[in-house]
mmCIF file of C-alpha atoms and ligand atoms in Angstrom:
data_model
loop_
_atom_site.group_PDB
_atom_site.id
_atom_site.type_symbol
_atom_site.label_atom_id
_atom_site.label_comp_id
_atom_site.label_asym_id
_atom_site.label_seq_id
_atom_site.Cartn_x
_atom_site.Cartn_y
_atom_site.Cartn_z
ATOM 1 C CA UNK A 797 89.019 -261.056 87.589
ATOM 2 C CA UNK A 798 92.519 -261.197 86.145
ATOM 3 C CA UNK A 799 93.779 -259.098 82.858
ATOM 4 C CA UNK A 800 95.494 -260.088 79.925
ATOM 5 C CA UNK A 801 97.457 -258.533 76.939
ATOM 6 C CA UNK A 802 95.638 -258.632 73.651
ATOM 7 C CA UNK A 803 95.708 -258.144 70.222
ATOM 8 C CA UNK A 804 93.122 -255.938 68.984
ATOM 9 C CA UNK A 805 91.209 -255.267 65.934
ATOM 10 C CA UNK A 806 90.610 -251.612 67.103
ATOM 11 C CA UNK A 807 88.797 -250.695 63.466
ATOM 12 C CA UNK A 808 88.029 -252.625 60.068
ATOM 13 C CA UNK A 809 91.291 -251.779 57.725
ATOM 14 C CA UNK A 810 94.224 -252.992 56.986
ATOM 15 C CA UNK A 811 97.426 -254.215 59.683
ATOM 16 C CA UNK A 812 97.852 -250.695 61.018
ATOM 17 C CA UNK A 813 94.981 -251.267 62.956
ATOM 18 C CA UNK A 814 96.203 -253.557 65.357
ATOM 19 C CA UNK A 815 97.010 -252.381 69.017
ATOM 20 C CA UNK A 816 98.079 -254.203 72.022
ATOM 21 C CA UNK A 817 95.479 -253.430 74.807
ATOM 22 C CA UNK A 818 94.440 -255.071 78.439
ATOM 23 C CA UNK A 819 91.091 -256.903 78.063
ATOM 24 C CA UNK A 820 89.739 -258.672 81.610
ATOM 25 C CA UNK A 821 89.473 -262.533 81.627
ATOM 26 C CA UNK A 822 87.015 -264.246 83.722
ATOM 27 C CA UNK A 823 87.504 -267.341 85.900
ATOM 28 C CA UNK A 824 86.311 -270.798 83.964
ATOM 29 C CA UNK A 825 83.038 -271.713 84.103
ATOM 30 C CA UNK A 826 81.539 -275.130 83.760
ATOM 31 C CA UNK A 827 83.089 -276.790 80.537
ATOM 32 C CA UNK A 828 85.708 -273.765 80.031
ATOM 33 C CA UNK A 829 89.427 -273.883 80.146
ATOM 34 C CA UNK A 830 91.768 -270.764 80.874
ATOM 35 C CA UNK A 831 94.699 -271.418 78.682
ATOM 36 C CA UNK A 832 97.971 -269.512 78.784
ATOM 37 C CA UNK A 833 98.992 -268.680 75.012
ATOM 38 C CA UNK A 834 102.452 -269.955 73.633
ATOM 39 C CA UNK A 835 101.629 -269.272 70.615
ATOM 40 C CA UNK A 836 99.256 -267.880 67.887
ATOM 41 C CA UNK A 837 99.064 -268.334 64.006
ATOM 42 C CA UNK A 838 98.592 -265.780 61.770
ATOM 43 C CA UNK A 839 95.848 -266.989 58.981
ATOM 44 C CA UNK A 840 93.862 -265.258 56.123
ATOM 45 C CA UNK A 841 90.633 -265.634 57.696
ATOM 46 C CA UNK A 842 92.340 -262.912 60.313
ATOM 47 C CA UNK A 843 92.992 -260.704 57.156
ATOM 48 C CA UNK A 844 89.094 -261.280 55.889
ATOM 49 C CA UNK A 845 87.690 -260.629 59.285
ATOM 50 C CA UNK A 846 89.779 -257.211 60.222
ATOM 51 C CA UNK A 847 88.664 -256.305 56.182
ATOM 52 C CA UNK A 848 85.088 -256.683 57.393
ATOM 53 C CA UNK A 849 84.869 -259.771 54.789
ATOM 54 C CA UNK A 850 83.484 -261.704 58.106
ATOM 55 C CA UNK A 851 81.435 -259.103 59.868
ATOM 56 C CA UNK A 852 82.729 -258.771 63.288
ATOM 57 C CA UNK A 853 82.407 -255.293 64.855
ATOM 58 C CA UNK A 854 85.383 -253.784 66.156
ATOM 59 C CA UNK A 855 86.908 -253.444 68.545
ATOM 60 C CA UNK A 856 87.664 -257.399 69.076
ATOM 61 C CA UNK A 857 90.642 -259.486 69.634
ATOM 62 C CA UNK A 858 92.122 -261.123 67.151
ATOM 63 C CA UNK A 859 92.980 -264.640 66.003
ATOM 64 C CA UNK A 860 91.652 -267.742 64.868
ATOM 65 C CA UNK A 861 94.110 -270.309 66.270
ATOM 66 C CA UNK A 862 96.838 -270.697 69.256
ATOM 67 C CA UNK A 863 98.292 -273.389 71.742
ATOM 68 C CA UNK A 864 99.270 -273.274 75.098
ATOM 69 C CA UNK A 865 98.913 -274.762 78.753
ATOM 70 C CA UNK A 866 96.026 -274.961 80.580
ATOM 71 C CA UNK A 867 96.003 -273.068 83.636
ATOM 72 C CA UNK A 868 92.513 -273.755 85.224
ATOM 73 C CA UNK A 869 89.479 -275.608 84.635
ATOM 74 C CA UNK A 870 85.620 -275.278 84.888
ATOM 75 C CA UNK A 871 83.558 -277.642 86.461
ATOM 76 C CA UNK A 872 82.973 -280.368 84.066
ATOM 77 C CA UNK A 873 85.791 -279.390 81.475
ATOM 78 C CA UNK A 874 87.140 -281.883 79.002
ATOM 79 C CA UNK A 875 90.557 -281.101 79.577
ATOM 80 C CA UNK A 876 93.068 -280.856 83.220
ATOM 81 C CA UNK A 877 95.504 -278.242 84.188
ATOM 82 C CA UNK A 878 98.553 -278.894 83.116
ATOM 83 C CA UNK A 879 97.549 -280.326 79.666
ATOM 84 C CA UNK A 880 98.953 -279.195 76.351
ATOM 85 C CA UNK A 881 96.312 -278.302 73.889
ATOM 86 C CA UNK A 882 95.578 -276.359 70.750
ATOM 87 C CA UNK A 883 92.693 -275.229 68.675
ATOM 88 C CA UNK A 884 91.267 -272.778 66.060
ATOM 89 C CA UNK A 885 88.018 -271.451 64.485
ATOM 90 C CA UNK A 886 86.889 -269.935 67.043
ATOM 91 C CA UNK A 887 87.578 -266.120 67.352
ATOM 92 C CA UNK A 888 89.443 -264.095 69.508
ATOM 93 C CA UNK A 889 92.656 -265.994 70.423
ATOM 94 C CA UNK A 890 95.328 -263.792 69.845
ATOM 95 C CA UNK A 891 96.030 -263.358 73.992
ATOM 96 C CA UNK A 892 98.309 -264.101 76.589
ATOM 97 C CA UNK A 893 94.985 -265.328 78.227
ATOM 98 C CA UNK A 894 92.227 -267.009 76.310
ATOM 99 C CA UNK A 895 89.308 -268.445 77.980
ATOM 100 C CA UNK A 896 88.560 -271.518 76.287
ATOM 101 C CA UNK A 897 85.265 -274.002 75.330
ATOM 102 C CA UNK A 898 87.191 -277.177 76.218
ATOM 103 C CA UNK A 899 85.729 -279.065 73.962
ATOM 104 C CA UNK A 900 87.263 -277.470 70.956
ATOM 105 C CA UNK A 901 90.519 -278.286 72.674
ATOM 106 C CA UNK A 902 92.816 -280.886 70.950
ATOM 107 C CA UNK A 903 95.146 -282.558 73.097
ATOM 108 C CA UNK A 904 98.784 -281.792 71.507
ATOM 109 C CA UNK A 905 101.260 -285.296 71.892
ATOM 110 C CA UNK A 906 104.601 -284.904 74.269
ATOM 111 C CA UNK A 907 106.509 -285.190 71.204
ATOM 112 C CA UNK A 908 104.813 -282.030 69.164
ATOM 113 C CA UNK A 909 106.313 -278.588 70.022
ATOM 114 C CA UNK A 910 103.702 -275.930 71.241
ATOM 115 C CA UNK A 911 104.551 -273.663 68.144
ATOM 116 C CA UNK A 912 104.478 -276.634 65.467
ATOM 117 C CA UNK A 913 100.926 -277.463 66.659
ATOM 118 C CA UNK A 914 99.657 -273.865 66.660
ATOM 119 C CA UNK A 915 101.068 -274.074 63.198
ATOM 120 C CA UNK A 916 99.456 -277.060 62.086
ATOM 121 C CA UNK A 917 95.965 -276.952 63.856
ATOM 122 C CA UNK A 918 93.962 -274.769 60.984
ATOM 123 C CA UNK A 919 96.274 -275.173 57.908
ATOM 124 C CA UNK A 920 96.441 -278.645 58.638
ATOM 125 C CA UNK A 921 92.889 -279.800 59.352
ATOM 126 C CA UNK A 922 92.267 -277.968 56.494
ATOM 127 C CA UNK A 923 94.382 -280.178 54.013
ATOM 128 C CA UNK A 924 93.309 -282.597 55.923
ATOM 129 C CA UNK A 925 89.732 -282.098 55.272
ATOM 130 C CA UNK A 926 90.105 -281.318 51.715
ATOM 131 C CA UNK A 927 91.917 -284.764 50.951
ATOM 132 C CA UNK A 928 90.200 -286.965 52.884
ATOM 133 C CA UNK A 929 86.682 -286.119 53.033
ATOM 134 C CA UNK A 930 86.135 -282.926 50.080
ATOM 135 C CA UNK A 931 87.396 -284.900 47.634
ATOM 136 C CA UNK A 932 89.259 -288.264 48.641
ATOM 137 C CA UNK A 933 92.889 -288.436 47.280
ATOM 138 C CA UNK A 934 94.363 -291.878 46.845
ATOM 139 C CA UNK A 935 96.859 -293.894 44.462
ATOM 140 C CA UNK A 936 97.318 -292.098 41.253
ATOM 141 C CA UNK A 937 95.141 -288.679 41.674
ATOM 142 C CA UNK A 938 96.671 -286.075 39.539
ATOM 143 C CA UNK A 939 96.266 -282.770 41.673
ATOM 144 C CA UNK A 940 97.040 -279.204 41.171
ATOM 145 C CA UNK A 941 98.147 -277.102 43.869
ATOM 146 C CA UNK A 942 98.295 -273.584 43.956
ATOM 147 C CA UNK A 943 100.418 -271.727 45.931
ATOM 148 C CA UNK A 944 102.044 -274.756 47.082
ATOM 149 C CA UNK A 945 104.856 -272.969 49.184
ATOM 150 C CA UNK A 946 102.242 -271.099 51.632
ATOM 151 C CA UNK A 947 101.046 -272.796 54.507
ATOM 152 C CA UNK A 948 97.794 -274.878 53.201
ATOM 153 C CA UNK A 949 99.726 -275.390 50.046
ATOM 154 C CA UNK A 950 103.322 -276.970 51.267
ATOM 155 C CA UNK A 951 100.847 -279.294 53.830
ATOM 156 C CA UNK A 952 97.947 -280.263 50.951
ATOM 157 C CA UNK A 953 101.552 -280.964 48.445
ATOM 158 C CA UNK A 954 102.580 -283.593 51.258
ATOM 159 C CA UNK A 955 99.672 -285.078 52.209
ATOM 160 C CA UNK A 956 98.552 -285.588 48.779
ATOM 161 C CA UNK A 957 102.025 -287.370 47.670
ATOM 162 C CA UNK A 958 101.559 -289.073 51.199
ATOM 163 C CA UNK A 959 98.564 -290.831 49.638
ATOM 164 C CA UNK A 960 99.836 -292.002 46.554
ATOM 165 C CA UNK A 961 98.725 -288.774 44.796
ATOM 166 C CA UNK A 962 100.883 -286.559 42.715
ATOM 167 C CA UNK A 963 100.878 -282.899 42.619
ATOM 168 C CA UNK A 964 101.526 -280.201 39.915
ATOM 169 C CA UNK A 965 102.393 -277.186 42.234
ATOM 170 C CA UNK A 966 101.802 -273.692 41.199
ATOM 171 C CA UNK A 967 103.517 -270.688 43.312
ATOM 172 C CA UNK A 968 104.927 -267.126 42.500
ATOM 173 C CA UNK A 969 108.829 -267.179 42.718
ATOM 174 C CA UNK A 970 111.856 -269.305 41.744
ATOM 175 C CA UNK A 971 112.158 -269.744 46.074
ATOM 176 C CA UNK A 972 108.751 -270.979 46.371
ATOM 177 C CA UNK A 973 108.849 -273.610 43.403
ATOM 178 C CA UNK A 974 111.572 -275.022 44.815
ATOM 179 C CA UNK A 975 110.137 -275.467 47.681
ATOM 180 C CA UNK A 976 107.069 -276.990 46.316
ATOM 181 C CA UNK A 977 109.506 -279.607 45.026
ATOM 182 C CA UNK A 978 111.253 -280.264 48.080
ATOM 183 C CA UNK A 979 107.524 -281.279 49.795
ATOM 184 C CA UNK A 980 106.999 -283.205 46.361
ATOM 185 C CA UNK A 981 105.322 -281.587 44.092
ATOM 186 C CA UNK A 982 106.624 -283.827 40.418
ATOM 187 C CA UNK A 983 106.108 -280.427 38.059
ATOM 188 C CA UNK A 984 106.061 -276.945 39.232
ATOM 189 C CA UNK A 985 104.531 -273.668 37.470
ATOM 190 C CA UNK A 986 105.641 -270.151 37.962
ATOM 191 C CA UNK A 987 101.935 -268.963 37.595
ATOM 192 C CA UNK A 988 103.576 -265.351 37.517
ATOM 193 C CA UNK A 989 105.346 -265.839 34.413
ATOM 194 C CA UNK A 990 103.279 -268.199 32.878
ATOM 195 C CA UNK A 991 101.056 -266.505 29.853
ATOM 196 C CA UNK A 992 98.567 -269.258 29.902
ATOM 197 C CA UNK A 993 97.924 -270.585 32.922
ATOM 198 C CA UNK A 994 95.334 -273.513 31.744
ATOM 199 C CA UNK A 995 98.046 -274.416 28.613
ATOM 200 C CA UNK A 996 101.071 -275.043 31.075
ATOM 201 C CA UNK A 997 98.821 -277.099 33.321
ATOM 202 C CA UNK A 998 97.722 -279.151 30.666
ATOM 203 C CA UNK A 999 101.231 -279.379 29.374
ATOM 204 C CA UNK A 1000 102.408 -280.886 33.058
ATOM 205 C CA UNK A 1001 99.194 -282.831 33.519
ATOM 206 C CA UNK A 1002 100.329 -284.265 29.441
ATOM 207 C CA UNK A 1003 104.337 -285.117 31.618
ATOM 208 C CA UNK A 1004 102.239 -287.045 34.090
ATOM 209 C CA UNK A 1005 100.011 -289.048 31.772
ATOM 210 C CA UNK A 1006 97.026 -286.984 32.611
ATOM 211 C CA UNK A 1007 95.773 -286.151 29.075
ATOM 212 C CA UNK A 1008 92.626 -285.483 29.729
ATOM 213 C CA UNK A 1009 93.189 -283.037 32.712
ATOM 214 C CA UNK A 1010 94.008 -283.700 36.275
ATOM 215 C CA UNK A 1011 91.397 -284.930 39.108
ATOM 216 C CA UNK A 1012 91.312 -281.841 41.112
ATOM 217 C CA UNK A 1013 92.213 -278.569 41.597
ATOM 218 C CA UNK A 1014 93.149 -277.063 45.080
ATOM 219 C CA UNK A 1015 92.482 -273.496 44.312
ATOM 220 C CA UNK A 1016 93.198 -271.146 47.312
ATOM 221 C CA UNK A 1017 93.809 -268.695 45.496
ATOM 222 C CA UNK A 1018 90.505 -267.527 43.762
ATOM 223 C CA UNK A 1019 90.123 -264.533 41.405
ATOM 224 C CA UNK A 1020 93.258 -264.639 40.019
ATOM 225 C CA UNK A 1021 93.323 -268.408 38.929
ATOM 226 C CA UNK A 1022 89.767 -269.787 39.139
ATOM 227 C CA UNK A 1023 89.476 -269.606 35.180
ATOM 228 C CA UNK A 1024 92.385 -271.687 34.549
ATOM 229 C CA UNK A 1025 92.119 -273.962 37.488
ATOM 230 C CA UNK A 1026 88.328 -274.991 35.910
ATOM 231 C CA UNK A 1027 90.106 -275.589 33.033
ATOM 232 C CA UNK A 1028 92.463 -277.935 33.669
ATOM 233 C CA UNK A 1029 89.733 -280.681 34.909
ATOM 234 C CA UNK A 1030 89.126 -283.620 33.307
ATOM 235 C CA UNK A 1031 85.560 -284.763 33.088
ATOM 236 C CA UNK A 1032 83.918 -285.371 36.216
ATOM 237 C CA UNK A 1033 86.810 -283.780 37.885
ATOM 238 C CA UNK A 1034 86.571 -281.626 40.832
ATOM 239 C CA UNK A 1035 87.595 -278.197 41.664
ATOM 240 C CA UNK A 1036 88.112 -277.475 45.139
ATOM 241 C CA UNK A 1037 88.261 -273.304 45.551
ATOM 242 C CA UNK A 1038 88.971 -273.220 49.423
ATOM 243 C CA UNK A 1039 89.860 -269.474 49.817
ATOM 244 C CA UNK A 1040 90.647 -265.835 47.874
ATOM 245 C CA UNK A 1041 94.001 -264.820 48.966
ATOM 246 C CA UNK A 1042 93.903 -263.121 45.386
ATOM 247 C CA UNK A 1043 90.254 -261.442 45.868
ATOM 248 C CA UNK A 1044 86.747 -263.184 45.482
ATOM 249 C CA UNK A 1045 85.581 -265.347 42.343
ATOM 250 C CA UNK A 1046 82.842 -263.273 40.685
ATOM 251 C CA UNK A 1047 79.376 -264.899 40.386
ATOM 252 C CA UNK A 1048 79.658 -267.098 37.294
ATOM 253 C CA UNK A 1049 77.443 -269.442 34.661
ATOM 254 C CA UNK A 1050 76.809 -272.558 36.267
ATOM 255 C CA UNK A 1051 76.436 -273.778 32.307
ATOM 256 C CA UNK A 1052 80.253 -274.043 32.213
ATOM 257 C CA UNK A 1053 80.414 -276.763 34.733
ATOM 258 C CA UNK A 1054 78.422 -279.120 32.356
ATOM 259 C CA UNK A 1055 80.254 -277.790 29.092
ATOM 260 C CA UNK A 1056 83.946 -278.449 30.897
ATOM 261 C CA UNK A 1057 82.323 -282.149 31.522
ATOM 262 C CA UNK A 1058 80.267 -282.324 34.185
ATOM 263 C CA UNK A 1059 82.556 -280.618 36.634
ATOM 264 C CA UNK A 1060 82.345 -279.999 40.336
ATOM 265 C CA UNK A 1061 83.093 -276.889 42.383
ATOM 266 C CA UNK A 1062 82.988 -276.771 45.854
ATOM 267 C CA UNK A 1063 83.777 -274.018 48.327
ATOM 268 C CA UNK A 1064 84.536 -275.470 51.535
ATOM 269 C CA UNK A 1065 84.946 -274.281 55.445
ATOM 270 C CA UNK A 1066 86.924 -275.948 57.617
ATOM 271 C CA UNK A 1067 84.398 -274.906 60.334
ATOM 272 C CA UNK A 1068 81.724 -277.343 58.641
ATOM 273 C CA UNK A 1069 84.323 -280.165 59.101
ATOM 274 C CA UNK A 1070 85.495 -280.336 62.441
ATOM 275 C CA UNK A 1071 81.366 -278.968 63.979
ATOM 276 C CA UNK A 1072 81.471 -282.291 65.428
ATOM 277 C CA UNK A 1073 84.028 -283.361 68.287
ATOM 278 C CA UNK A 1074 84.825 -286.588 67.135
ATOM 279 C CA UNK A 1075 85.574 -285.151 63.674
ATOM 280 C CA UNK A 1076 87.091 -282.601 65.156
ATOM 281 C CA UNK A 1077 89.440 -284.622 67.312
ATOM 282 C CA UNK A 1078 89.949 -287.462 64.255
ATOM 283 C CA UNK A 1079 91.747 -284.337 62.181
ATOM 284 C CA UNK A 1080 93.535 -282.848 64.959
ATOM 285 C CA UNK A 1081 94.649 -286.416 65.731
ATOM 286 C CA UNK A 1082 95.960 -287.500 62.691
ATOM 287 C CA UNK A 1083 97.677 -284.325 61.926
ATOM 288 C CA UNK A 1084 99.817 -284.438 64.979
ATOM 289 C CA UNK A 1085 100.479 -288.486 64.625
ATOM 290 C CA UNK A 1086 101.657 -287.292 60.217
ATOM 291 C CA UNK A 1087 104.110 -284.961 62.593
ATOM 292 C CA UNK A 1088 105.062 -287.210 64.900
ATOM 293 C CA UNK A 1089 106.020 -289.834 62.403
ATOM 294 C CA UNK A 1090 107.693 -287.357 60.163
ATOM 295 C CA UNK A 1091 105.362 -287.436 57.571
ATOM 296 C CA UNK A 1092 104.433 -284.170 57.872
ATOM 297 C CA UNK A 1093 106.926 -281.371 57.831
ATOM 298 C CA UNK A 1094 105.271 -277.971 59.722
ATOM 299 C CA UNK A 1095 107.444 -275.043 58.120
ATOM 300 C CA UNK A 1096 107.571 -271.775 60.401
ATOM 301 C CA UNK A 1097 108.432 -268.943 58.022
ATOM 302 C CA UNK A 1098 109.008 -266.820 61.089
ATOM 303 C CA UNK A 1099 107.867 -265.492 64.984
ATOM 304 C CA UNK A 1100 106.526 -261.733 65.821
ATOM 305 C CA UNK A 1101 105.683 -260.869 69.212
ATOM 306 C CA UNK A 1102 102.155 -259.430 69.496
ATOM 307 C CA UNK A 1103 103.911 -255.631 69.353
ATOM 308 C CA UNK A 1104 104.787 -256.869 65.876
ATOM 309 C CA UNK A 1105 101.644 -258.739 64.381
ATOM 310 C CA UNK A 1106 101.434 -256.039 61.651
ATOM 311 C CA UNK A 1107 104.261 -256.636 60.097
ATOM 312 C CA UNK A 1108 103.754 -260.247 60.144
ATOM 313 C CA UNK A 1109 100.194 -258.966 58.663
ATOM 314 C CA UNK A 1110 101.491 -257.090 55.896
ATOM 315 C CA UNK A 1111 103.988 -259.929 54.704
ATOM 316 C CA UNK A 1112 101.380 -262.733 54.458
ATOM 317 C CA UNK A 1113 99.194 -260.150 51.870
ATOM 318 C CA UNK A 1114 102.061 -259.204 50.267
ATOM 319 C CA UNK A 1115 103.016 -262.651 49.319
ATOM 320 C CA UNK A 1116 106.415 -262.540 50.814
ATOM 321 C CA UNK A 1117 106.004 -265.659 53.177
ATOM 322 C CA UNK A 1118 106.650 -268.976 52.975
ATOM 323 C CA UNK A 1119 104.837 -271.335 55.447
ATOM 324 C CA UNK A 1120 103.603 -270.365 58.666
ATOM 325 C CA UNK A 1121 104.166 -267.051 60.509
ATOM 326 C CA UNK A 1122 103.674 -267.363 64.450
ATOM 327 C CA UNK A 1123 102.881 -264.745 66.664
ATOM 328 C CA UNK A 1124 104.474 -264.928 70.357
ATOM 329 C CA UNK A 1125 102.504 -263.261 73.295
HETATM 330 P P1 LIG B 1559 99.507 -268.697 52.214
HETATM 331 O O1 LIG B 1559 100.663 -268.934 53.077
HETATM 332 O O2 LIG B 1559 99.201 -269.706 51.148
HETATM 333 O O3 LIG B 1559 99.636 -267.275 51.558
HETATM 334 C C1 LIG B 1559 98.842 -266.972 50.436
HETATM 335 C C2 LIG B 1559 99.602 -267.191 49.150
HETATM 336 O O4 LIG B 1559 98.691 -267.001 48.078
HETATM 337 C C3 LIG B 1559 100.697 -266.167 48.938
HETATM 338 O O5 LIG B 1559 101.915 -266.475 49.565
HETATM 339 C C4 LIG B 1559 100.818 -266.182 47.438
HETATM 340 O O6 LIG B 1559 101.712 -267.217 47.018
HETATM 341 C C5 LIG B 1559 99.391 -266.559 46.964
HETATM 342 N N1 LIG B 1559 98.733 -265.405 46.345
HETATM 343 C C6 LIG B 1559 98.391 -265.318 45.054
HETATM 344 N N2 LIG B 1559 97.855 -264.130 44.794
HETATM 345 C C7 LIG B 1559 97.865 -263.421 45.937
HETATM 346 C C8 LIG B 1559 97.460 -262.105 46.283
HETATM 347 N N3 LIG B 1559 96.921 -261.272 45.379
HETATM 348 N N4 LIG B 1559 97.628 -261.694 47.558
HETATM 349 C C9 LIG B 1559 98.157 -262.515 48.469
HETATM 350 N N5 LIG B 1559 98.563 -263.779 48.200
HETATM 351 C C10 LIG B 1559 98.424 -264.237 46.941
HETATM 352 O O7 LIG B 1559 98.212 -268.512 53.107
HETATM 353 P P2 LIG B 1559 97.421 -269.603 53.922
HETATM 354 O O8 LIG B 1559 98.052 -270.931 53.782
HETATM 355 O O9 LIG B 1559 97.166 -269.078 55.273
HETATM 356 O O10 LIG B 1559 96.024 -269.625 53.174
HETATM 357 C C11 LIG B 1559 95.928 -270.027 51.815
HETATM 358 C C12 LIG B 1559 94.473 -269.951 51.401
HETATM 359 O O11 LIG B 1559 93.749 -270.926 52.140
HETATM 360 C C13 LIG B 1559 93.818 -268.597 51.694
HETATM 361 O O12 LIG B 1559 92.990 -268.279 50.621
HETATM 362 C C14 LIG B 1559 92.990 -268.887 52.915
HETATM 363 O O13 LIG B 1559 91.870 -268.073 53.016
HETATM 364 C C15 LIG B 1559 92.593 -270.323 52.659
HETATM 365 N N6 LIG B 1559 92.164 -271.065 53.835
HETATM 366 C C16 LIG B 1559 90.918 -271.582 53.818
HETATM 367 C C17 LIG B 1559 90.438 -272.309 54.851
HETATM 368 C C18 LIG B 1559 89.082 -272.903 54.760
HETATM 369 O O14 LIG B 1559 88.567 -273.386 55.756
HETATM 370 N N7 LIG B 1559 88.450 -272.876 53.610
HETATM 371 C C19 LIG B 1559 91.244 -272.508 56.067
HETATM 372 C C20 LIG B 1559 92.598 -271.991 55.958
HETATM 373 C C21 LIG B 1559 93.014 -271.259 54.885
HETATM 374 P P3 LIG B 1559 102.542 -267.004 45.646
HETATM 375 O O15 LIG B 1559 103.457 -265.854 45.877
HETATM 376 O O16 LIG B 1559 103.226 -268.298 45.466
HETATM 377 O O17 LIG B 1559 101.522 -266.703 44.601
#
């Protein structure tokens, strides 16, 4: 049985508990791949599962999502040695070694860089998912984004202007509105600054023609902006709360959907979107073809090797990234 180096959860808390240890590997079994790690990303779901949000009992490794090579193959696998792949949602990738189900593997083109894939596999089949098949954005939907300059936000701001849509971006710093802008977004809101939140969406929605409030809401935010982002719906319109970087909503009346106009909220997983393979493949496919044609843009805000993952940790919750931080083995 070979070893590997490993980043590990060694208690629930915050980033000081991650440690580099040596975990054994096994040899592939039927339908497994053993795939050596270029790279791994660092998501929130990370930060909710070391929290003990996600119950997983420590010690574990970490990481929801990496690419690399694969090395050797199970009887039966879906992928050879040799090929390029990436993947994510499933736990524990955050290793030189990772032994793999292969197929959750998605094949990565020659074209796509082993670290821009890693970067776009879970942020991006999330946007993905959430304009195409949560809500489907086309010609003329009026969209907010919030926090449009982190990594679901700057991909969800340019693949909803990619579809006709147009976006009114929300973000925390004079930095990260512009570069909301640069991936599109036509009106921008320091949400920091702003006193009303609902009042200076309305007033952008107004710029844009949307008087009666904007389509959707892409609301990763949660606690901190759920109020307003209900708000700013027209009738019908839907809001689509997809994580909590700022803390859980608190249960509310399910009254105020019907008296905001027959609203809907939903709170999706990208896990419940790519179960199936061919789903699963569709997204990872048509992420990595938006790349390859340049209609994509994957922003790395930076690399840490694994001796560094905390401080990559602490910078994502203290809101002082900007698009995708990748860990290095
Ligand atoms: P980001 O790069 O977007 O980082 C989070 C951003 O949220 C921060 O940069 C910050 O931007 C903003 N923010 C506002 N309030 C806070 C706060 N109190 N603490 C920290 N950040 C805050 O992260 P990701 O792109 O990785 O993830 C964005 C959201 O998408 C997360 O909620 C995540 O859980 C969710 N997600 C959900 C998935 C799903 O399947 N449902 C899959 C992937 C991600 P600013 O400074 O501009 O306010």
């Amino acid at each position: 049985m070979a070893t590997t180096r490993a980043l590990v959860v060694t208690r629930h808390g915050g980033p000081e508990v991650l440690a580099v240890e040596e975990r054994d590997v096994a040899e592939p079994g039927p339908g497994e791949a053993l795939v050596e790690v270029a790279a791994g990303g660092v998501n929130f779901i990370d930060v909710y599962q070391r929290e003990g949000v996600y119950p997983t009992e420590p010690p574990y490794v970490a990481g929801f999502e990496a690419a690399g090579t694969v090395r050797a193959v199970g009887e039966g696998a879906a992928v050879a040695v040799g090929d390029r792949v990436a993947w994510s949602m499933t736990s524990g990738l955050h290793a030189e070694l990772v032994l793999a189900d292969s197929t959750r593997l998605l094949p990565v083109p020659d074209d796509v860089d082993l670290e821009t894939a890693c970067a776009a596999t879970l942020q991006g089949m999330t946007a993905h998912a959430l304009v195409t098949d949560c809500v489907r954005v086309q010609e003329g939907t009026v969209a907010v984004v919030h926090a449009a300059a982190g990594g679901v936000g700057q991909l969800l701001t340019q693949m909803i202007t990619n579809r006709g849509g147009t976006v009114i971006a929300t973000a925390g710093s004079d930095t990260k509105l512009e570069i909301a802008r640069s991936r599109g977004a036509s009106e921008v809101i320091d949400y920091g600054q702003s006193e009303d939140l609902a009042a200076d969406i309305a007033a952008a929605a107004r710029r844009l023609g949307a008087d009666a409030g904007v389509d959707v809401v892409y609301d990763g935010v949660g606690k901190a902006t759920f109020d307003a982002s209900l708000a700013s719906l027209r009738r019908r319109g839907t809001l689509v709360l997809f994580g909590a970087a700022s803390g859980q909503v608190p249960p509310f009346d399910l009254q105020r959907l019907n008296s905001g106009g027959s609203l809907f909220v939903t709170r999706p997983s990208l896990a419940h979107y790519i179960e199936d393979r061919d789903e699963l493949l569709m997204r990872g496919r048509e992420v990595f073809e938006d790349i390859s044609a340049g209609r994509l843009d994957i922003a790395i805000g930076g690399r840490h090797p694994f001796a560094e993952a905390a401080e990559a940790y602490r910078a994502l919750e203290a809101r002082a990234t900007t698009g995708k931080l990748i860990l290095v083995p």
